[in-house]
C-alpha cells in the first residue's frame, strides 16, 4: 500500500492506495488543513507548521512511514518533452541535463524523466524530462525525514496529470485542455491528438467562490486556446476538462459554458470501473471529491 502526498495551497492531500492490474484501489483520502501561506508556489515558507501538520496526521491516522509517493509542483519544476536516442542511463541523463543548460544554476538541478513512447517509428524514444533545484526538492525530503518517514518516489503535478489522462483514456484521439484548479493556482495542459503538447501554470488572484474567480479561470483557458490556434497543429480543439474546482464548480462551469459555447465542457472522468474503494466501490460523492486529489491519484499509477 502506497501513500501518495501532495502539498496543496489549501492543505496537504493524501491518498492511500495501490495500483494493480490496471486498477487504482483506494483505501483512504485525507485532506489536512495547514496554516495560510505555509507553502507558496510550491516553495515551503513555513517548514515548522508543515512538519507539525505532517507529524500530527501520521500519528492520528496511524499511517505507514514508508512507501510515500510525493508530488511536487511550482515554478521551480521544469518540464520538456524530448526525443532521445536509445542509450544507457548515464548518457541519457547527460543528454537531458544538456537541455536545461541555459537554466540559472543548471549545475544544481536534479534531473529525471518519464518515458512517453519507448520506441518511435523513426527511431529513439519520446520522454518527458524534468528538472528542479536540489534545494527545492531537499526542503520536502527534510520534512519527511524529520518525522522519520521515507520517500519512495518524487513525481511532478504535470506528469501525474499526463499519467491520469493516459490511464483513463480521457485524451485518447482528442485535442483538448485539462484545467486543474488548486486554490489560487491553475495548471493547464494541452493535448493534441491524444498526446501531451504543452502546459502552463497561472496564479489566480480573485477570491475563490466569486464570479471574478471563475472569469479568471476562463481567461487562462482562453489564452491556452489561442496558443493552440497560433501553433497551427491542424487539429480542432473540442474538449475542456476541469478538475479540482470544489465549491467553485457550478460558477466556473456556468462561466465556461458561456465563454466557450462551441466546446464541450465537462469534468475530468473518474472511471468507476478503474478506480475502486476497497469494500464499497465509488459513489457520486466520491467522484466529486476525488477530483481534488488528481495529483495524488496520478502518482499511484504505474503504466
mmCIF file of C-alpha atoms in Angstrom:
data_model
loop_
_atom_site.group_PDB
_atom_site.id
_atom_site.type_symbol
_atom_site.label_atom_id
_atom_site.label_comp_id
_atom_site.label_asym_id
_atom_site.label_seq_id
_atom_site.Cartn_x
_atom_site.Cartn_y
_atom_site.Cartn_z
ATOM 1 C CA UNK A 1 0.000 0.000 0.000
ATOM 2 C CA UNK A 2 1.410 3.410 -1.036
ATOM 3 C CA UNK A 3 0.863 6.839 0.495
ATOM 4 C CA UNK A 4 0.538 9.480 -2.223
ATOM 5 C CA UNK A 5 1.089 13.024 -0.901
ATOM 6 C CA UNK A 6 0.708 16.468 -2.461
ATOM 7 C CA UNK A 7 1.138 19.841 -0.714
ATOM 8 C CA UNK A 8 -1.765 21.962 -1.944
ATOM 9 C CA UNK A 9 -2.076 25.693 -1.174
ATOM 10 C CA UNK A 10 -5.228 24.713 0.735
ATOM 11 C CA UNK A 11 -3.723 21.840 2.692
ATOM 12 C CA UNK A 12 -1.935 18.512 2.415
ATOM 13 C CA UNK A 13 -3.695 15.978 0.168
ATOM 14 C CA UNK A 14 -3.123 12.298 0.896
ATOM 15 C CA UNK A 15 -4.381 9.247 -0.997
ATOM 16 C CA UNK A 16 -3.657 5.848 0.494
ATOM 17 C CA UNK A 17 -3.963 3.090 -2.076
ATOM 18 C CA UNK A 18 -2.344 0.808 -4.610
ATOM 19 C CA UNK A 19 -2.274 0.160 -8.341
ATOM 20 C CA UNK A 20 -2.727 -3.383 -9.579
ATOM 21 C CA UNK A 21 -3.883 -4.955 -12.853
ATOM 22 C CA UNK A 22 -4.992 -1.642 -14.331
ATOM 23 C CA UNK A 23 -6.989 -0.597 -11.275
ATOM 24 C CA UNK A 24 -6.434 2.013 -8.568
ATOM 25 C CA UNK A 25 -7.605 0.600 -5.252
ATOM 26 C CA UNK A 26 -8.218 3.416 -2.768
ATOM 27 C CA UNK A 27 -8.230 2.864 0.959
ATOM 28 C CA UNK A 28 -8.394 6.447 2.231
ATOM 29 C CA UNK A 29 -8.499 10.075 1.084
ATOM 30 C CA UNK A 30 -7.320 12.692 3.581
ATOM 31 C CA UNK A 31 -7.002 16.482 3.442
ATOM 32 C CA UNK A 32 -5.043 18.151 6.226
ATOM 33 C CA UNK A 33 -5.547 21.927 6.678
ATOM 34 C CA UNK A 34 -2.332 23.920 7.001
ATOM 35 C CA UNK A 35 -1.502 27.449 8.051
ATOM 36 C CA UNK A 36 -2.164 30.102 5.411
ATOM 37 C CA UNK A 37 0.797 30.668 3.082
ATOM 38 C CA UNK A 38 2.798 27.792 4.602
ATOM 39 C CA UNK A 39 3.613 26.950 1.006
ATOM 40 C CA UNK A 40 3.569 29.472 -1.856
ATOM 41 C CA UNK A 41 4.023 28.449 -5.480
ATOM 42 C CA UNK A 42 5.352 25.092 -4.327
ATOM 43 C CA UNK A 43 8.033 26.711 -2.168
ATOM 44 C CA UNK A 44 7.908 25.839 1.536
ATOM 45 C CA UNK A 45 7.770 29.072 3.538
ATOM 46 C CA UNK A 46 6.823 27.689 6.956
ATOM 47 C CA UNK A 47 8.521 24.340 7.449
ATOM 48 C CA UNK A 48 7.707 24.261 11.163
ATOM 49 C CA UNK A 49 3.943 24.436 10.526
ATOM 50 C CA UNK A 50 4.086 21.809 7.780
ATOM 51 C CA UNK A 51 6.221 19.467 9.861
ATOM 52 C CA UNK A 52 3.747 19.675 12.745
ATOM 53 C CA UNK A 53 0.808 19.070 10.377
ATOM 54 C CA UNK A 54 2.550 16.009 8.920
ATOM 55 C CA UNK A 55 3.550 14.607 12.312
ATOM 56 C CA UNK A 56 0.035 15.052 13.722
ATOM 57 C CA UNK A 57 -1.536 13.479 10.614
ATOM 58 C CA UNK A 58 0.712 10.435 10.639
ATOM 59 C CA UNK A 59 0.122 9.916 14.362
ATOM 60 C CA UNK A 60 -3.659 10.499 14.309
ATOM 61 C CA UNK A 61 -4.283 8.339 11.228
ATOM 62 C CA UNK A 62 -1.616 5.735 12.056
ATOM 63 C CA UNK A 63 -0.187 5.979 8.534
ATOM 64 C CA UNK A 64 2.759 3.811 7.406
ATOM 65 C CA UNK A 65 6.116 5.572 7.428
ATOM 66 C CA UNK A 66 7.368 4.082 4.159
ATOM 67 C CA UNK A 67 6.262 3.809 0.509
ATOM 68 C CA UNK A 68 5.499 7.538 0.325
ATOM 69 C CA UNK A 69 4.989 8.872 -3.201
ATOM 70 C CA UNK A 70 5.452 12.644 -3.195
ATOM 71 C CA UNK A 71 4.115 15.015 -5.866
ATOM 72 C CA UNK A 72 5.660 18.488 -6.226
ATOM 73 C CA UNK A 73 4.594 21.493 -8.270
ATOM 74 C CA UNK A 74 5.502 25.117 -8.796
ATOM 75 C CA UNK A 75 7.549 27.395 -10.992
ATOM 76 C CA UNK A 76 10.707 25.626 -9.815
ATOM 77 C CA UNK A 77 9.613 22.413 -11.567
ATOM 78 C CA UNK A 78 10.623 22.393 -15.244
ATOM 79 C CA UNK A 79 9.273 20.082 -17.966
ATOM 80 C CA UNK A 80 10.467 19.499 -21.531
ATOM 81 C CA UNK A 81 9.103 16.841 -23.921
ATOM 82 C CA UNK A 82 12.099 15.340 -25.750
ATOM 83 C CA UNK A 83 13.013 12.799 -28.401
ATOM 84 C CA UNK A 84 16.122 10.925 -27.274
ATOM 85 C CA UNK A 85 18.246 8.106 -28.706
ATOM 86 C CA UNK A 86 18.061 4.619 -27.234
ATOM 87 C CA UNK A 87 21.079 4.720 -24.959
ATOM 88 C CA UNK A 88 22.383 3.932 -21.480
ATOM 89 C CA UNK A 89 21.076 5.579 -18.311
ATOM 90 C CA UNK A 90 24.142 7.765 -17.697
ATOM 91 C CA UNK A 91 24.305 9.000 -21.287
ATOM 92 C CA UNK A 92 20.584 9.736 -21.279
ATOM 93 C CA UNK A 93 20.906 11.789 -18.096
ATOM 94 C CA UNK A 94 23.736 13.765 -19.713
ATOM 95 C CA UNK A 95 21.593 14.449 -22.806
ATOM 96 C CA UNK A 96 18.671 15.606 -20.669
ATOM 97 C CA UNK A 97 20.871 17.763 -18.473
ATOM 98 C CA UNK A 98 22.156 19.475 -21.615
ATOM 99 C CA UNK A 99 18.569 20.509 -22.451
ATOM 100 C CA UNK A 100 18.448 22.507 -19.211
ATOM 101 C CA UNK A 101 21.946 24.007 -19.518
ATOM 102 C CA UNK A 102 20.539 27.512 -20.084
ATOM 103 C CA UNK A 103 18.664 27.463 -16.754
ATOM 104 C CA UNK A 104 20.105 29.538 -13.914
ATOM 105 C CA UNK A 105 22.220 27.386 -11.560
ATOM 106 C CA UNK A 106 21.929 24.482 -14.012
ATOM 107 C CA UNK A 107 24.644 22.501 -12.226
ATOM 108 C CA UNK A 108 22.458 22.369 -9.124
ATOM 109 C CA UNK A 109 19.454 20.848 -10.899
ATOM 110 C CA UNK A 110 18.169 17.376 -10.130
ATOM 111 C CA UNK A 111 17.202 15.603 -13.370
ATOM 112 C CA UNK A 112 14.631 12.897 -14.014
ATOM 113 C CA UNK A 113 12.402 11.688 -16.837
ATOM 114 C CA UNK A 114 9.301 9.659 -17.624
ATOM 115 C CA UNK A 115 9.045 7.540 -20.771
ATOM 116 C CA UNK A 116 6.214 8.568 -23.084
ATOM 117 C CA UNK A 117 6.839 6.229 -26.037
ATOM 118 C CA UNK A 118 9.719 3.729 -25.662
ATOM 119 C CA UNK A 119 10.162 3.101 -29.381
ATOM 120 C CA UNK A 120 9.328 5.645 -32.092
ATOM 121 C CA UNK A 121 8.854 4.674 -35.755
ATOM 122 C CA UNK A 122 11.724 6.929 -36.816
ATOM 123 C CA UNK A 123 13.983 5.650 -34.033
ATOM 124 C CA UNK A 124 14.674 6.753 -30.493
ATOM 125 C CA UNK A 125 12.123 7.302 -27.769
ATOM 126 C CA UNK A 126 9.998 10.185 -26.513
ATOM 127 C CA UNK A 127 10.332 11.189 -22.875
ATOM 128 C CA UNK A 128 9.175 13.916 -20.539
ATOM 129 C CA UNK A 129 12.294 15.441 -18.996
ATOM 130 C CA UNK A 130 12.028 17.110 -15.594
ATOM 131 C CA UNK A 131 14.357 19.330 -13.619
ATOM 132 C CA UNK A 132 14.145 21.032 -10.232
ATOM 133 C CA UNK A 133 16.608 22.689 -7.877
ATOM 134 C CA UNK A 134 18.334 20.478 -5.333
ATOM 135 C CA UNK A 135 17.378 22.852 -2.505
ATOM 136 C CA UNK A 136 13.714 22.895 -3.602
ATOM 137 C CA UNK A 137 13.461 19.090 -3.568
ATOM 138 C CA UNK A 138 15.601 18.856 -0.435
ATOM 139 C CA UNK A 139 13.157 21.009 1.545
ATOM 140 C CA UNK A 140 10.447 18.367 1.029
ATOM 141 C CA UNK A 141 12.768 15.461 1.764
ATOM 142 C CA UNK A 142 13.820 17.127 5.020
ATOM 143 C CA UNK A 143 10.182 17.489 6.140
ATOM 144 C CA UNK A 144 9.576 13.753 5.888
ATOM 145 C CA UNK A 145 12.979 12.859 7.232
ATOM 146 C CA UNK A 146 12.280 14.856 10.407
ATOM 147 C CA UNK A 147 9.149 12.814 11.116
ATOM 148 C CA UNK A 148 11.055 9.605 10.301
ATOM 149 C CA UNK A 149 9.192 8.871 7.042
ATOM 150 C CA UNK A 150 10.843 7.514 3.905
ATOM 151 C CA UNK A 151 10.041 8.837 0.429
ATOM 152 C CA UNK A 152 9.735 6.104 -2.198
ATOM 153 C CA UNK A 153 9.498 8.409 -5.229
ATOM 154 C CA UNK A 154 9.028 12.037 -6.258
ATOM 155 C CA UNK A 155 6.807 12.985 -9.188
ATOM 156 C CA UNK A 156 5.522 16.236 -10.700
ATOM 157 C CA UNK A 157 1.965 17.519 -10.979
ATOM 158 C CA UNK A 158 2.244 17.676 -14.786
ATOM 159 C CA UNK A 159 3.371 14.072 -15.066
ATOM 160 C CA UNK A 160 0.645 12.920 -12.659
ATOM 161 C CA UNK A 161 -1.947 14.587 -14.903
ATOM 162 C CA UNK A 162 -0.436 13.032 -18.036
ATOM 163 C CA UNK A 163 -0.438 9.594 -16.376
ATOM 164 C CA UNK A 164 -4.042 10.025 -15.298
ATOM 165 C CA UNK A 165 -5.175 11.126 -18.771
ATOM 166 C CA UNK A 166 -3.439 8.093 -20.311
ATOM 167 C CA UNK A 167 -4.867 5.739 -17.692
ATOM 168 C CA UNK A 168 -8.460 6.889 -18.133
ATOM 169 C CA UNK A 169 -8.218 7.402 -21.889
ATOM 170 C CA UNK A 170 -9.748 10.869 -21.431
ATOM 171 C CA UNK A 171 -7.461 12.386 -24.090
ATOM 172 C CA UNK A 172 -7.371 9.430 -26.492
ATOM 173 C CA UNK A 173 -7.564 10.794 -30.036
ATOM 174 C CA UNK A 174 -8.690 14.190 -28.729
ATOM 175 C CA UNK A 175 -7.275 17.665 -28.890
ATOM 176 C CA UNK A 176 -8.283 19.019 -25.520
ATOM 177 C CA UNK A 177 -7.345 21.061 -22.478
ATOM 178 C CA UNK A 178 -7.152 19.860 -18.895
ATOM 179 C CA UNK A 179 -7.658 22.706 -16.408
ATOM 180 C CA UNK A 180 -6.716 21.615 -12.890
ATOM 181 C CA UNK A 181 -7.573 24.154 -10.197
ATOM 182 C CA UNK A 182 -5.722 24.067 -6.904
ATOM 183 C CA UNK A 183 -6.758 27.026 -4.768
ATOM 184 C CA UNK A 184 -5.049 30.079 -6.227
ATOM 185 C CA UNK A 185 -3.114 28.072 -8.828
ATOM 186 C CA UNK A 186 -4.426 26.778 -12.159
ATOM 187 C CA UNK A 187 -2.431 24.157 -14.052
ATOM 188 C CA UNK A 188 -3.331 23.912 -17.757
ATOM 189 C CA UNK A 189 -2.272 21.050 -20.011
ATOM 190 C CA UNK A 190 -2.842 20.916 -23.772
ATOM 191 C CA UNK A 191 -3.181 17.544 -25.502
ATOM 192 C CA UNK A 192 -3.075 17.325 -29.309
ATOM 193 C CA UNK A 193 -4.468 14.155 -30.896
ATOM 194 C CA UNK A 194 -4.226 12.486 -27.504
ATOM 195 C CA UNK A 195 -0.587 13.457 -26.915
ATOM 196 C CA UNK A 196 0.645 15.928 -24.318
ATOM 197 C CA UNK A 197 1.911 19.065 -26.044
ATOM 198 C CA UNK A 198 2.259 21.989 -23.636
ATOM 199 C CA UNK A 199 1.470 23.150 -20.107
ATOM 200 C CA UNK A 200 1.304 26.427 -18.232
ATOM 201 C CA UNK A 201 0.740 27.449 -14.637
ATOM 202 C CA UNK A 202 -1.347 30.510 -13.782
ATOM 203 C CA UNK A 203 -1.613 32.327 -10.459
ATOM 204 C CA UNK A 204 -5.214 33.288 -9.618
ATOM 205 C CA UNK A 205 -5.778 36.497 -7.689
ATOM 206 C CA UNK A 206 -9.561 36.654 -7.242
ATOM 207 C CA UNK A 207 -11.355 35.333 -4.184
ATOM 208 C CA UNK A 208 -12.493 31.725 -4.511
ATOM 209 C CA UNK A 209 -16.267 31.394 -4.869
ATOM 210 C CA UNK A 210 -16.693 34.667 -6.748
ATOM 211 C CA UNK A 211 -17.680 35.378 -10.332
ATOM 212 C CA UNK A 212 -14.301 37.074 -10.809
ATOM 213 C CA UNK A 213 -12.524 33.839 -9.811
ATOM 214 C CA UNK A 214 -14.483 31.881 -12.428
ATOM 215 C CA UNK A 215 -13.823 34.530 -15.069
ATOM 216 C CA UNK A 216 -10.108 34.499 -14.264
ATOM 217 C CA UNK A 217 -10.008 30.728 -14.820
ATOM 218 C CA UNK A 218 -11.838 31.134 -18.126
ATOM 219 C CA UNK A 219 -9.406 33.860 -19.226
ATOM 220 C CA UNK A 220 -6.487 31.494 -18.591
ATOM 221 C CA UNK A 221 -8.217 28.713 -20.561
ATOM 222 C CA UNK A 222 -8.889 31.183 -23.386
ATOM 223 C CA UNK A 223 -5.168 32.002 -23.546
ATOM 224 C CA UNK A 224 -4.398 28.294 -23.943
ATOM 225 C CA UNK A 225 -6.996 28.051 -26.722
ATOM 226 C CA UNK A 226 -5.325 30.964 -28.509
ATOM 227 C CA UNK A 227 -1.933 29.281 -28.067
ATOM 228 C CA UNK A 228 -3.308 26.135 -29.724
ATOM 229 C CA UNK A 229 -4.615 28.170 -32.675
ATOM 230 C CA UNK A 230 -1.303 30.009 -33.071
ATOM 231 C CA UNK A 231 0.653 26.737 -33.269
ATOM 232 C CA UNK A 232 -1.353 25.624 -36.343
ATOM 233 C CA UNK A 233 -1.411 21.980 -35.305
ATOM 234 C CA UNK A 234 -4.072 21.251 -37.913
ATOM 235 C CA UNK A 235 -6.410 19.831 -35.282
ATOM 236 C CA UNK A 236 -9.644 21.197 -33.889
ATOM 237 C CA UNK A 237 -9.835 21.680 -30.144
ATOM 238 C CA UNK A 238 -13.170 20.283 -28.952
ATOM 239 C CA UNK A 239 -12.985 19.465 -25.227
ATOM 240 C CA UNK A 240 -12.129 21.211 -21.976
ATOM 241 C CA UNK A 241 -11.878 19.057 -18.863
ATOM 242 C CA UNK A 242 -11.972 20.624 -15.395
ATOM 243 C CA UNK A 243 -10.948 19.183 -12.048
ATOM 244 C CA UNK A 244 -10.220 20.424 -8.530
ATOM 245 C CA UNK A 245 -12.952 23.076 -8.553
ATOM 246 C CA UNK A 246 -14.657 22.008 -5.322
ATOM 247 C CA UNK A 247 -17.282 24.537 -4.247
ATOM 248 C CA UNK A 248 -16.444 26.702 -7.286
ATOM 249 C CA UNK A 249 -17.658 24.004 -9.675
ATOM 250 C CA UNK A 250 -21.053 25.483 -10.640
ATOM 251 C CA UNK A 251 -19.761 29.058 -11.001
ATOM 252 C CA UNK A 252 -16.824 28.034 -13.209
ATOM 253 C CA UNK A 253 -18.943 25.731 -15.391
ATOM 254 C CA UNK A 254 -21.517 28.463 -15.937
ATOM 255 C CA UNK A 255 -18.803 30.923 -16.969
ATOM 256 C CA UNK A 256 -17.049 28.348 -19.183
ATOM 257 C CA UNK A 257 -20.212 27.297 -20.981
ATOM 258 C CA UNK A 258 -20.937 30.954 -21.756
ATOM 259 C CA UNK A 259 -17.376 31.740 -22.831
ATOM 260 C CA UNK A 260 -16.758 28.607 -24.928
ATOM 261 C CA UNK A 261 -20.115 27.795 -26.492
ATOM 262 C CA UNK A 262 -18.627 25.712 -29.322
ATOM 263 C CA UNK A 263 -16.624 23.459 -26.981
ATOM 264 C CA UNK A 264 -17.674 20.556 -24.798
ATOM 265 C CA UNK A 265 -17.200 21.470 -21.127
ATOM 266 C CA UNK A 266 -17.020 18.541 -18.714
ATOM 267 C CA UNK A 267 -15.494 17.172 -15.532
ATOM 268 C CA UNK A 268 -12.381 15.047 -15.804
ATOM 269 C CA UNK A 269 -13.700 11.456 -15.949
ATOM 270 C CA UNK A 270 -13.469 9.383 -12.779
ATOM 271 C CA UNK A 271 -13.981 5.870 -14.224
ATOM 272 C CA UNK A 272 -15.825 3.700 -11.718
ATOM 273 C CA UNK A 273 -14.523 0.570 -13.392
ATOM 274 C CA UNK A 274 -10.870 1.564 -12.920
ATOM 275 C CA UNK A 275 -10.902 3.239 -9.509
ATOM 276 C CA UNK A 276 -12.441 1.351 -6.611
ATOM 277 C CA UNK A 277 -12.676 1.882 -2.911
ATOM 278 C CA UNK A 278 -11.861 -1.246 -1.014
ATOM 279 C CA UNK A 279 -15.155 -2.704 0.141
ATOM 280 C CA UNK A 280 -17.736 -0.412 -1.441
ATOM 281 C CA UNK A 281 -16.927 0.963 -4.896
ATOM 282 C CA UNK A 282 -17.413 4.582 -5.979
ATOM 283 C CA UNK A 283 -20.367 6.851 -5.274
ATOM 284 C CA UNK A 284 -21.222 10.198 -6.895
ATOM 285 C CA UNK A 285 -19.870 11.960 -3.801
ATOM 286 C CA UNK A 286 -16.596 10.039 -4.112
ATOM 287 C CA UNK A 287 -16.192 11.076 -7.746
ATOM 288 C CA UNK A 288 -16.652 14.749 -6.906
ATOM 289 C CA UNK A 289 -14.200 14.690 -4.004
ATOM 290 C CA UNK A 290 -11.613 12.651 -5.925
ATOM 291 C CA UNK A 291 -11.331 15.478 -8.441
ATOM 292 C CA UNK A 292 -9.410 17.377 -5.734
ATOM 293 C CA UNK A 293 -6.911 14.504 -5.498
ATOM 294 C CA UNK A 294 -5.941 14.286 -9.174
ATOM 295 C CA UNK A 295 -2.204 14.670 -8.472
ATOM 296 C CA UNK A 296 -2.317 12.037 -5.729
ATOM 297 C CA UNK A 297 -4.288 9.613 -7.918
ATOM 298 C CA UNK A 298 -1.979 10.154 -10.887
ATOM 299 C CA UNK A 299 1.019 9.410 -8.701
ATOM 300 C CA UNK A 300 -0.373 5.996 -7.736
ATOM 301 C CA UNK A 301 -0.499 4.901 -11.380
ATOM 302 C CA UNK A 302 2.255 2.760 -12.876
ATOM 303 C CA UNK A 303 1.864 2.438 -16.649
#
